mmCIF file of C-alpha atoms in Angstrom:
data_model
loop_
_atom_site.group_PDB
_atom_site.id
_atom_site.type_symbol
_atom_site.label_atom_id
_atom_site.label_comp_id
_atom_site.label_asym_id
_atom_site.label_seq_id
_atom_site.Cartn_x
_atom_site.Cartn_y
_atom_site.Cartn_z
ATOM 1 C CA MET A 1234 -5.943 26.747 -19.387
ATOM 2 C CA SER A 1235 -7.628 26.898 -22.732
ATOM 3 C CA ASP A 1236 -8.481 23.694 -24.190
ATOM 4 C CA GLU A 1237 -5.953 23.688 -26.740
ATOM 5 C CA ARG A 1238 -3.249 24.465 -24.691
ATOM 6 C CA HIS A 1239 -4.613 21.402 -22.584
ATOM 7 C CA GLN A 1240 -4.428 18.996 -25.338
ATOM 8 C CA GLN A 1241 -0.913 19.947 -26.601
ATOM 9 C CA ARG A 1242 0.132 19.785 -23.303
ATOM 10 C CA MET A 1243 -1.361 15.805 -22.703
ATOM 11 C CA GLN A 1244 -0.193 15.292 -26.504
ATOM 12 C CA ARG A 1245 3.161 16.086 -25.387
ATOM 13 C CA LYS A 1246 2.799 14.011 -21.968
ATOM 14 C CA LYS A 1247 1.337 11.032 -24.210
ATOM 15 C CA ALA A 1248 4.267 10.961 -26.663
ATOM 16 C CA VAL A 1249 6.472 10.730 -23.500
ATOM 17 C CA VAL A 1250 4.431 7.461 -21.802
ATOM 18 C CA ASP A 1251 4.224 5.752 -25.089
ATOM 19 C CA GLU A 1252 7.889 5.758 -25.628
ATOM 20 C CA ARG A 1253 8.375 4.970 -22.042
ATOM 21 C CA ILE A 1254 6.582 2.031 -22.541
ATOM 22 C CA ARG A 1255 7.803 1.280 -25.574
ATOM 23 C CA GLN A 1256 11.298 0.514 -24.286
ATOM 24 C CA ALA A 1257 10.036 -1.608 -21.862
ATOM 25 C CA THR A 1258 9.912 -4.843 -23.413
ATOM 26 C CA GLN A 1259 11.238 -7.352 -20.740
ATOM 27 C CA THR A 1260 8.568 -9.779 -18.900
ATOM 28 C CA ARG A 1261 9.877 -11.078 -15.667
ATOM 29 C CA GLY A 1262 9.001 -11.798 -12.436
ATOM 30 C CA VAL A 1263 9.861 -8.445 -9.962
ATOM 31 C CA LEU A 1264 11.755 -8.158 -6.472
ATOM 32 C CA ILE A 1265 9.904 -5.222 -4.646
ATOM 33 C CA LEU A 1266 11.096 -3.402 -1.453
ATOM 34 C CA LEU A 1267 8.884 -1.038 0.003
ATOM 35 C CA LYS A 1268 11.333 0.439 2.985
ATOM 36 C CA GLY A 1269 10.779 3.671 5.239
ATOM 37 C CA ASN A 1270 9.374 4.861 8.612
ATOM 38 C CA GLY A 1271 5.993 5.831 7.080
ATOM 39 C CA LYS A 1272 2.534 4.163 7.323
ATOM 40 C CA GLY A 1273 1.423 1.696 4.303
ATOM 41 C CA LYS A 1274 4.213 -0.516 3.868
ATOM 42 C CA SER A 1275 2.188 -3.782 4.582
ATOM 43 C CA SER A 1276 -0.913 -2.227 3.170
ATOM 44 C CA SER A 1277 0.502 -1.775 -0.169
ATOM 45 C CA ALA A 1278 1.900 -5.316 -0.543
ATOM 46 C CA LEU A 1279 -1.483 -6.588 0.195
ATOM 47 C CA GLY A 1280 -3.274 -4.331 -2.214
ATOM 48 C CA THR A 1281 -0.709 -5.524 -4.285
ATOM 49 C CA LEU A 1282 -1.606 -8.819 -3.697
ATOM 50 C CA ALA A 1283 -5.255 -8.236 -4.308
ATOM 51 C CA ARG A 1284 -4.632 -6.841 -7.728
ATOM 52 C CA SER A 1285 -2.702 -10.540 -8.165
ATOM 53 C CA LEU A 1286 -5.036 -12.479 -7.062
ATOM 54 C CA GLY A 1287 -7.774 -10.867 -8.781
ATOM 55 C CA HIS A 1288 -6.123 -11.889 -12.336
ATOM 56 C CA GLY A 1289 -6.541 -15.161 -11.029
ATOM 57 C CA GLN A 1290 -3.065 -15.780 -9.866
ATOM 58 C CA ARG A 1291 -1.898 -17.583 -6.994
ATOM 59 C CA GLY A 1292 -0.130 -15.932 -3.692
ATOM 60 C CA ALA A 1293 1.531 -16.399 -0.117
ATOM 61 C CA VAL A 1294 2.047 -14.380 2.762
ATOM 62 C CA VAL A 1295 4.594 -14.702 5.419
ATOM 63 C CA GLN A 1296 4.247 -12.666 8.376
ATOM 64 C CA PHE A 1297 7.131 -12.264 10.025
ATOM 65 C CA ILE A 1298 6.271 -9.999 13.178
ATOM 66 C CA LYS A 1299 2.993 -10.251 13.900
ATOM 67 C CA GLY A 1300 1.597 -12.726 15.450
ATOM 68 C CA ARG A 1301 -2.095 -12.039 15.611
ATOM 69 C CA PHE A 1302 -4.594 -14.147 13.829
ATOM 70 C CA GLU A 1303 -7.563 -11.321 14.735
ATOM 71 C CA THR A 1304 -5.871 -8.417 11.900
ATOM 72 C CA GLY A 1305 -8.282 -7.036 9.352
ATOM 73 C CA GLU A 1306 -5.627 -8.202 6.668
ATOM 74 C CA TYR A 1307 -5.800 -12.136 8.320
ATOM 75 C CA LEU A 1308 -9.728 -12.096 8.597
ATOM 76 C CA PHE A 1309 -10.058 -10.700 4.735
ATOM 77 C CA PHE A 1310 -7.371 -13.144 2.850
ATOM 78 C CA ARG A 1311 -7.537 -15.848 4.726
ATOM 79 C CA ASP A 1312 -10.348 -18.115 2.984
ATOM 80 C CA HIS A 1313 -9.320 -16.941 -0.317
ATOM 81 C CA PRO A 1314 -8.885 -20.094 -2.543
ATOM 82 C CA ARG A 1315 -5.411 -18.928 -4.022
ATOM 83 C CA LEU A 1316 -3.807 -18.215 -1.615
ATOM 84 C CA GLU A 1317 -1.730 -19.176 1.192
ATOM 85 C CA TRP A 1318 -1.062 -17.138 4.929
ATOM 86 C CA HIS A 1319 1.169 -17.916 7.526
ATOM 87 C CA ILE A 1320 1.571 -16.065 10.659
ATOM 88 C CA MET A 1321 5.050 -16.864 12.160
ATOM 89 C CA GLY A 1322 5.633 -14.216 14.612
ATOM 90 C CA GLN A 1323 5.526 -14.965 18.367
ATOM 91 C CA GLY A 1324 4.061 -10.806 18.670
ATOM 92 C CA PHE A 1325 6.556 -8.091 18.480
ATOM 93 C CA THR A 1326 10.102 -8.748 19.433
ATOM 94 C CA TRP A 1327 9.826 -5.956 21.860
ATOM 95 C CA GLU A 1328 6.685 -7.982 23.697
ATOM 96 C CA THR A 1329 8.406 -11.608 24.026
ATOM 97 C CA GLN A 1330 11.944 -9.952 24.948
ATOM 98 C CA ASP A 1331 13.311 -13.582 24.305
ATOM 99 C CA ARG A 1332 15.936 -13.769 21.699
ATOM 100 C CA THR A 1333 16.296 -17.547 21.994
ATOM 101 C CA ARG A 1334 12.668 -17.703 20.805
ATOM 102 C CA ASP A 1335 12.470 -15.306 18.572
ATOM 103 C CA VAL A 1336 15.759 -16.736 16.190
ATOM 104 C CA GLU A 1337 13.625 -20.088 16.513
ATOM 105 C CA ALA A 1338 10.184 -18.456 15.448
ATOM 106 C CA ALA A 1339 12.760 -16.346 12.780
ATOM 107 C CA GLN A 1340 14.078 -19.450 11.169
ATOM 108 C CA ALA A 1341 10.683 -21.497 10.767
ATOM 109 C CA ALA A 1342 9.485 -18.741 9.467
ATOM 110 C CA TRP A 1343 12.509 -18.910 6.723
ATOM 111 C CA VAL A 1344 11.655 -22.465 6.415
ATOM 112 C CA THR A 1345 8.402 -21.880 4.975
ATOM 113 C CA ALA A 1346 9.385 -18.742 3.303
ATOM 114 C CA LYS A 1347 12.128 -20.806 1.369
ATOM 115 C CA GLY A 1348 9.571 -23.303 0.147
ATOM 116 C CA LEU A 1349 7.440 -20.554 -1.379
ATOM 117 C CA LEU A 1350 10.329 -19.392 -3.133
ATOM 118 C CA GLU A 1351 11.100 -22.647 -4.596
ATOM 119 C CA ASN A 1352 7.182 -23.292 -5.917
ATOM 120 C CA PRO A 1353 6.969 -22.253 -9.594
ATOM 121 C CA SER A 1354 3.003 -22.475 -8.940
ATOM 122 C CA LEU A 1355 3.201 -19.210 -6.830
ATOM 123 C CA ASP A 1356 2.804 -15.800 -8.915
ATOM 124 C CA ILE A 1357 3.018 -13.794 -5.737
ATOM 125 C CA VAL A 1358 4.871 -14.244 -2.281
ATOM 126 C CA VAL A 1359 5.090 -11.421 0.556
ATOM 127 C CA LEU A 1360 7.654 -11.499 3.244
ATOM 128 C CA ASP A 1361 5.592 -8.772 5.476
ATOM 129 C CA GLU A 1362 8.281 -7.070 7.979
ATOM 130 C CA MET A 1363 11.058 -9.758 7.114
ATOM 131 C CA SER A 1364 13.687 -6.897 7.346
ATOM 132 C CA TYR A 1365 13.656 -6.732 10.943
ATOM 133 C CA MET A 1366 14.828 -10.531 11.018
ATOM 134 C CA PHE A 1367 18.025 -9.103 9.303
ATOM 135 C CA LYS A 1368 18.020 -5.902 11.579
ATOM 136 C CA TYR A 1369 17.917 -8.153 14.875
ATOM 137 C CA ASP A 1370 20.431 -10.940 13.356
ATOM 138 C CA TYR A 1371 17.815 -13.164 13.697
ATOM 139 C CA LEU A 1372 18.651 -14.247 10.018
ATOM 140 C CA ASP A 1373 21.427 -14.448 7.728
ATOM 141 C CA VAL A 1374 20.615 -12.664 4.930
ATOM 142 C CA ALA A 1375 22.658 -14.711 2.172
ATOM 143 C CA PRO A 1376 20.788 -17.327 2.269
ATOM 144 C CA VAL A 1377 17.993 -15.051 1.224
ATOM 145 C CA VAL A 1378 19.221 -13.596 -1.576
ATOM 146 C CA GLU A 1379 20.563 -16.888 -2.926
ATOM 147 C CA ALA A 1380 16.931 -18.069 -2.919
ATOM 148 C CA LEU A 1381 15.519 -14.788 -4.321
ATOM 149 C CA LYS A 1382 17.982 -15.106 -6.963
ATOM 150 C CA ASN A 1383 17.017 -19.040 -7.724
ATOM 151 C CA ARG A 1384 13.199 -18.459 -7.331
ATOM 152 C CA PRO A 1385 10.980 -18.872 -10.588
ATOM 153 C CA ALA A 1386 11.415 -16.243 -13.574
ATOM 154 C CA HIS A 1387 8.300 -15.178 -13.152
ATOM 155 C CA GLN A 1388 7.597 -15.126 -9.664
ATOM 156 C CA ASN A 1389 6.968 -11.479 -7.862
ATOM 157 C CA VAL A 1390 8.245 -10.779 -4.320
ATOM 158 C CA ILE A 1391 7.558 -7.856 -2.042
ATOM 159 C CA ILE A 1392 9.379 -7.452 0.729
ATOM 160 C CA THR A 1393 8.301 -4.591 3.602
ATOM 161 C CA GLY A 1394 9.971 -3.563 6.675
ATOM 162 C CA ARG A 1395 11.619 -0.006 7.868
ATOM 163 C CA THR A 1396 15.044 -0.900 6.932
ATOM 164 C CA ILE A 1397 15.906 -3.369 4.613
ATOM 165 C CA ALA A 1398 19.291 -5.122 4.634
ATOM 166 C CA THR A 1399 21.510 -3.740 1.893
ATOM 167 C CA PRO A 1400 22.310 -7.022 -0.098
ATOM 168 C CA LEU A 1401 18.543 -7.131 -0.637
ATOM 169 C CA GLN A 1402 18.611 -3.491 -2.097
ATOM 170 C CA GLU A 1403 21.355 -4.671 -4.281
ATOM 171 C CA ILE A 1404 19.001 -6.874 -5.979
ATOM 172 C CA ALA A 1405 15.798 -5.585 -6.046
ATOM 173 C CA ASP A 1406 14.201 -4.326 -8.897
ATOM 174 C CA THR A 1407 11.744 -1.654 -7.759
ATOM 175 C CA ILE A 1408 12.108 0.012 -4.107
ATOM 176 C CA SER A 1409 9.806 2.213 -2.673
ATOM 177 C CA VAL A 1410 10.611 4.635 0.381
ATOM 178 C CA VAL A 1411 7.357 5.231 2.362
ATOM 179 C CA GLN A 1412 8.125 8.384 4.380
ATOM 180 C CA ASP A 1413 6.090 9.378 7.614
ATOM 181 C CA GLU A 1414 5.102 12.815 7.332
ATOM 182 C CA ARG A 1415 2.547 13.134 9.657
ATOM 183 C CA HIS A 1416 0.734 10.329 12.159
ATOM 184 C CA ALA A 1417 -2.662 10.645 13.834
ATOM 185 C CA PHE A 1418 -1.078 8.182 16.265
ATOM 186 C CA ARG A 1419 1.032 11.502 17.366
ATOM 187 C CA ALA A 1420 -1.571 13.456 17.611
ATOM 188 C CA GLY A 1421 -3.120 11.116 19.748
ATOM 189 C CA VAL A 1422 -5.355 8.931 17.929
ATOM 190 C CA LYS A 1423 -5.542 5.530 18.809
ATOM 191 C CA ALA A 1424 -4.381 2.608 16.784
ATOM 192 C CA GLN A 1425 -7.852 1.826 15.146
ATOM 193 C CA LYS A 1426 -9.389 -1.488 13.334
ATOM 194 C CA GLY A 1427 -9.441 -1.707 9.760
ATOM 195 C CA ILE A 1428 -6.577 0.896 9.817
ATOM 196 C CA GLU A 1429 -3.499 -0.066 11.568
ATOM 197 C CA TYR A 1430 -4.668 -3.933 11.970
ATOM 198 C CA MET B 584 24.415 -9.682 21.283
ATOM 199 C CA SER B 585 23.973 -11.672 24.036
ATOM 200 C CA ASP B 586 20.285 -13.012 25.338
ATOM 201 C CA GLU B 587 20.381 -9.962 28.548
ATOM 202 C CA ARG B 588 21.306 -7.375 26.837
ATOM 203 C CA HIS B 589 18.742 -8.274 23.798
ATOM 204 C CA GLN B 590 15.908 -8.949 26.565
ATOM 205 C CA GLN B 591 17.011 -5.223 28.351
ATOM 206 C CA ARG B 592 16.895 -3.758 24.851
ATOM 207 C CA MET B 593 13.221 -4.763 24.025
ATOM 208 C CA GLN B 594 12.362 -4.029 27.793
ATOM 209 C CA ARG B 595 13.280 -0.430 27.102
ATOM 210 C CA LYS B 596 11.975 -0.607 23.599
ATOM 211 C CA LYS B 597 7.922 -1.991 24.810
ATOM 212 C CA ALA B 598 8.138 0.899 27.552
ATOM 213 C CA VAL B 599 8.304 3.585 25.191
ATOM 214 C CA VAL B 600 5.810 1.910 22.857
ATOM 215 C CA ASP B 601 3.620 1.613 26.055
ATOM 216 C CA GLU B 602 3.899 5.172 26.843
ATOM 217 C CA ARG B 603 2.933 6.433 23.453
ATOM 218 C CA ILE B 604 -0.037 3.534 23.079
ATOM 219 C CA ARG B 605 -1.215 5.401 26.703
ATOM 220 C CA GLN B 606 -1.299 8.770 25.359
ATOM 221 C CA ALA B 607 -3.212 7.910 22.195
ATOM 222 C CA THR B 608 -6.777 8.206 23.264
ATOM 223 C CA GLN B 609 -8.782 9.199 20.810
ATOM 224 C CA THR B 610 -11.255 7.407 18.485
ATOM 225 C CA ARG B 611 -12.244 9.253 15.421
ATOM 226 C CA GLY B 612 -12.289 8.844 11.711
ATOM 227 C CA VAL B 613 -9.412 9.981 9.939
ATOM 228 C CA LEU B 614 -7.880 11.190 6.746
ATOM 229 C CA ILE B 615 -4.717 9.629 4.930
ATOM 230 C CA LEU B 616 -3.250 10.774 2.305
ATOM 231 C CA LEU B 617 -0.976 9.063 0.243
ATOM 232 C CA LYS B 618 1.239 10.958 -2.371
ATOM 233 C CA GLY B 619 4.570 11.132 -4.054
ATOM 234 C CA ASN B 620 6.066 9.680 -6.880
ATOM 235 C CA GLY B 621 6.948 6.085 -5.928
ATOM 236 C CA LYS B 622 5.090 2.711 -6.429
ATOM 237 C CA GLY B 623 2.385 1.694 -4.018
ATOM 238 C CA LYS B 624 -0.283 4.499 -2.963
ATOM 239 C CA SER B 625 -2.874 3.359 -4.378
ATOM 240 C CA SER B 626 -1.718 -0.426 -3.731
ATOM 241 C CA SER B 627 -1.454 0.594 -0.014
ATOM 242 C CA ALA B 628 -5.204 2.375 -0.224
ATOM 243 C CA LEU B 629 -6.562 -1.072 -1.328
ATOM 244 C CA GLY B 630 -4.766 -2.653 1.398
ATOM 245 C CA THR B 631 -6.113 -0.828 3.847
ATOM 246 C CA LEU B 632 -9.389 -1.252 2.504
ATOM 247 C CA ALA B 633 -8.843 -5.157 2.725
ATOM 248 C CA ARG B 634 -8.129 -4.582 6.233
ATOM 249 C CA SER B 635 -11.052 -2.355 7.032
ATOM 250 C CA LEU B 636 -13.340 -5.349 5.141
ATOM 251 C CA GLY B 637 -11.524 -8.058 7.076
ATOM 252 C CA HIS B 638 -12.998 -6.635 10.346
ATOM 253 C CA GLY B 639 -17.058 -6.753 8.999
ATOM 254 C CA GLN B 640 -16.371 -2.750 7.812
ATOM 255 C CA ARG B 641 -18.295 -1.327 5.038
ATOM 256 C CA GLY B 642 -16.004 0.689 2.318
ATOM 257 C CA ALA B 643 -16.474 2.619 -0.681
ATOM 258 C CA VAL B 644 -13.825 3.364 -4.028
ATOM 259 C CA VAL B 645 -13.648 6.074 -6.381
ATOM 260 C CA GLN B 646 -11.459 5.646 -9.177
ATOM 261 C CA PHE B 647 -10.820 9.115 -10.499
ATOM 262 C CA ILE B 648 -8.424 8.397 -12.920
ATOM 263 C CA LYS B 649 -8.309 4.692 -14.122
ATOM 264 C CA GLY B 650 -10.869 4.185 -16.550
ATOM 265 C CA ARG B 651 -10.313 0.757 -16.927
ATOM 266 C CA PHE B 652 -12.592 -2.169 -15.549
ATOM 267 C CA GLU B 653 -9.849 -5.061 -16.513
ATOM 268 C CA THR B 654 -7.779 -3.862 -13.071
ATOM 269 C CA GLY B 655 -6.777 -6.587 -11.014
ATOM 270 C CA GLU B 656 -8.046 -4.560 -8.043
ATOM 271 C CA TYR B 657 -11.379 -3.835 -9.544
ATOM 272 C CA LEU B 658 -11.569 -8.032 -10.752
ATOM 273 C CA PHE B 659 -11.037 -8.979 -7.081
ATOM 274 C CA PHE B 660 -12.923 -6.351 -4.960
ATOM 275 C CA ARG B 661 -15.984 -6.257 -7.670
ATOM 276 C CA ASP B 662 -18.281 -8.960 -5.853
ATOM 277 C CA HIS B 663 -17.723 -8.006 -1.781
ATOM 278 C CA PRO B 664 -20.930 -7.149 -0.821
ATOM 279 C CA ARG B 665 -19.859 -4.362 1.804
ATOM 280 C CA LEU B 666 -18.109 -2.565 -0.873
ATOM 281 C CA GLU B 667 -19.370 -0.171 -3.559
ATOM 282 C CA TRP B 668 -16.420 1.016 -6.500
ATOM 283 C CA HIS B 669 -17.325 3.536 -8.715
ATOM 284 C CA ILE B 670 -14.582 4.039 -11.803
ATOM 285 C CA MET B 671 -15.008 7.374 -12.947
ATOM 286 C CA GLY B 672 -12.101 8.338 -15.322
ATOM 287 C CA GLN B 673 -12.289 8.339 -18.839
ATOM 288 C CA GLY B 674 -9.289 6.752 -19.388
ATOM 289 C CA PHE B 675 -5.723 8.346 -18.289
ATOM 290 C CA THR B 676 -5.934 12.474 -18.904
ATOM 291 C CA TRP B 677 -3.404 11.982 -21.357
ATOM 292 C CA GLU B 678 -4.970 9.520 -23.582
ATOM 293 C CA THR B 679 -8.334 11.410 -23.482
ATOM 294 C CA GLN B 680 -6.182 14.958 -24.454
ATOM 295 C CA ASP B 681 -10.143 16.287 -23.952
ATOM 296 C CA ARG B 682 -10.189 18.772 -21.638
ATOM 297 C CA THR B 683 -14.201 19.850 -21.493
ATOM 298 C CA ARG B 684 -14.776 15.899 -21.336
ATOM 299 C CA ASP B 685 -12.502 15.600 -18.491
ATOM 300 C CA VAL B 686 -14.086 17.954 -16.572
ATOM 301 C CA GLU B 687 -17.283 16.859 -17.178
ATOM 302 C CA ALA B 688 -15.733 13.464 -16.015
ATOM 303 C CA ALA B 689 -13.781 14.758 -13.081
ATOM 304 C CA GLN B 690 -17.385 16.496 -11.732
ATOM 305 C CA ALA B 691 -19.676 13.639 -11.752
ATOM 306 C CA ALA B 692 -16.914 11.768 -9.971
ATOM 307 C CA TRP B 693 -17.038 14.319 -7.090
ATOM 308 C CA VAL B 694 -20.642 14.085 -6.911
ATOM 309 C CA THR B 695 -20.505 10.716 -6.422
ATOM 310 C CA ALA B 696 -17.833 10.650 -3.876
ATOM 311 C CA LYS B 697 -19.542 13.597 -2.099
ATOM 312 C CA GLY B 698 -22.222 11.301 -1.319
ATOM 313 C CA LEU B 699 -20.215 8.893 0.144
ATOM 314 C CA LEU B 700 -18.737 11.057 2.403
ATOM 315 C CA GLU B 701 -21.809 12.137 3.729
ATOM 316 C CA ASN B 702 -22.853 8.231 4.146
ATOM 317 C CA PRO B 703 -22.651 7.456 7.880
ATOM 318 C CA SER B 704 -23.160 3.719 7.175
ATOM 319 C CA LEU B 705 -19.269 3.702 4.926
ATOM 320 C CA ASP B 706 -16.549 3.471 7.471
ATOM 321 C CA ILE B 707 -13.736 3.697 4.475
ATOM 322 C CA VAL B 708 -14.126 6.163 1.684
ATOM 323 C CA VAL B 709 -10.794 5.538 -1.087
ATOM 324 C CA LEU B 710 -10.448 8.419 -3.524
ATOM 325 C CA ASP B 711 -8.017 7.041 -5.637
ATOM 326 C CA GLU B 712 -5.847 9.726 -7.696
ATOM 327 C CA MET B 713 -8.024 12.474 -6.752
ATOM 328 C CA SER B 714 -5.177 14.476 -6.209
ATOM 329 C CA TYR B 715 -5.083 15.052 -10.013
ATOM 330 C CA MET B 716 -8.164 16.597 -10.195
ATOM 331 C CA PHE B 717 -6.580 19.494 -8.495
ATOM 332 C CA LYS B 718 -3.190 19.430 -10.320
ATOM 333 C CA TYR B 719 -5.196 20.067 -14.005
ATOM 334 C CA ASP B 720 -7.900 22.322 -12.173
ATOM 335 C CA TYR B 721 -10.871 19.757 -13.190
ATOM 336 C CA LEU B 722 -12.011 20.530 -9.744
ATOM 337 C CA ASP B 723 -12.278 23.044 -6.948
ATOM 338 C CA VAL B 724 -10.542 22.242 -3.994
ATOM 339 C CA ALA B 725 -12.720 24.206 -1.101
ATOM 340 C CA PRO B 726 -15.686 22.046 -1.712
ATOM 341 C CA VAL B 727 -14.153 18.623 -1.092
ATOM 342 C CA VAL B 728 -12.209 20.282 2.078
ATOM 343 C CA GLU B 729 -16.090 21.442 3.279
ATOM 344 C CA ALA B 730 -17.109 17.762 2.588
ATOM 345 C CA LEU B 731 -13.840 16.141 4.133
ATOM 346 C CA LYS B 732 -14.441 18.110 7.295
ATOM 347 C CA ASN B 733 -18.477 17.790 7.782
ATOM 348 C CA ARG B 734 -18.238 13.888 6.875
ATOM 349 C CA PRO B 735 -19.463 11.030 9.465
ATOM 350 C CA ALA B 736 -17.084 11.411 12.523
ATOM 351 C CA HIS B 737 -16.149 7.569 12.517
ATOM 352 C CA GLN B 738 -15.469 7.522 9.021
ATOM 353 C CA ASN B 739 -11.880 6.988 7.274
ATOM 354 C CA VAL B 740 -10.796 8.592 4.205
ATOM 355 C CA ILE B 741 -7.842 7.748 1.954
ATOM 356 C CA ILE B 742 -6.867 9.965 -0.897
ATOM 357 C CA THR B 743 -4.008 9.293 -3.208
ATOM 358 C CA GLY B 744 -2.169 11.012 -5.874
ATOM 359 C CA ARG B 745 1.351 12.339 -6.268
ATOM 360 C CA THR B 746 0.995 15.640 -5.451
ATOM 361 C CA ILE B 747 -1.729 16.387 -3.289
ATOM 362 C CA ALA B 748 -2.970 19.832 -2.660
ATOM 363 C CA THR B 749 -2.214 22.208 0.131
ATOM 364 C CA PRO B 750 -5.713 22.922 1.901
ATOM 365 C CA LEU B 751 -6.079 18.878 1.739
ATOM 366 C CA GLN B 752 -2.630 18.049 3.628
ATOM 367 C CA GLU B 753 -3.729 21.116 6.516
ATOM 368 C CA ILE B 754 -6.677 18.770 7.013
ATOM 369 C CA ALA B 755 -5.114 15.647 7.098
ATOM 370 C CA ASP B 756 -4.288 13.464 10.110
ATOM 371 C CA THR B 757 -1.841 11.392 8.450
ATOM 372 C CA ILE B 758 0.379 11.659 5.426
ATOM 373 C CA SER B 759 2.735 9.106 3.768
ATOM 374 C CA VAL B 760 5.360 10.079 1.181
ATOM 375 C CA VAL B 761 6.335 7.169 -1.445
ATOM 376 C CA GLN B 762 9.130 8.031 -3.039
ATOM 377 C CA ASP B 763 10.404 6.296 -6.052
ATOM 378 C CA GLU B 764 13.868 4.856 -5.513
ATOM 379 C CA ARG B 765 14.050 2.251 -8.018
ATOM 380 C CA HIS B 766 11.912 1.237 -10.618
ATOM 381 C CA ALA B 767 11.641 -1.669 -12.425
ATOM 382 C CA PHE B 768 10.196 -0.054 -15.280
ATOM 383 C CA ARG B 769 13.232 1.890 -15.786
ATOM 384 C CA ALA B 770 15.100 -1.040 -16.543
ATOM 385 C CA GLY B 771 13.133 -2.316 -18.804
ATOM 386 C CA VAL B 772 10.297 -4.449 -17.088
ATOM 387 C CA LYS B 773 6.710 -4.129 -18.645
ATOM 388 C CA ALA B 774 4.226 -2.623 -16.680
ATOM 389 C CA GLN B 775 2.707 -6.278 -15.780
ATOM 390 C CA LYS B 776 -0.802 -7.797 -14.690
ATOM 391 C CA GLY B 777 -1.019 -8.368 -10.586
ATOM 392 C CA ILE B 778 1.698 -6.072 -9.894
ATOM 393 C CA GLU B 779 0.904 -2.419 -11.702
ATOM 394 C CA TYR B 780 -2.725 -3.300 -12.755
#
């Protein structure tokens, strides 16, 4: 492509982008859902959290499923002065195989999460893998929707999980679907430190 | 669901998961591609980077498009002792509208990236938004494929961008597609600190 054609093409693109930016005038906290079967949902939430903390904001994370303290993300973020990190899971649900215990753990996690959604000093709240709580009927979705609607207006919330309950999708501002097109695991590569956990 | 049925269901699930884990025996660095038009690709790469750093690993980032030093991610990660961060873009390509300058910037970024892919002390290398370099013909893909094939065996690499050149997809271990199902921007919400940058 010639330099001139390139410039024309980019000028048109810039006009479109600038117009879109002009039309986006609201400032408010958003609810972001990251769903789908692909790798990268929790990672994406954590990357956004890093970005938020980088701007001096305050954040909190509740991990609903992971019941481990030796993950790279926990080791990395645990000492951050503007971040709370709650690990509520008792391990993966197929590890415990104990419904009563799982329901109790889920409800305790929700009590914590609800407190975060009521806390105006928090700019971002990550509810990691919360979607499984609804899938397995460990939690009712209605009070969660209610708490999300009533949260502080500037608070951003990210919820991750493979399938996300419909009532949450209805109130979401942004939904990204992460699809698994290929995964090293299926080619025989072990889950590894720094990538999967 | 009864507790007993829940337990049976989870036992079956555990058996499947355990068998898959048993079959995944290789340990090696993987090439991960994050593509698609949805929000969360760069965030996901940064979250994985955090995880890797949390385990004491060493990393490097090259941002090919973003030419800004005031992003939350840069502010957050810049002082990390085991991380190099390179911002090579001259701004978005539709901002510069200058093909010659963009090609020069892309080639300088590639020289840096190539050095990282040859560096055995790096456990993870993120080439953020590199895909645009191929889309706009700023870089040839062949030397990039070559460098990726020859990198240290343990090194993980993540490349992000909307559309990723086919030769890179051919050699990738993991590919996730992030699809935009809904975006707050289209409902009139401004790009905001801590979420978009």
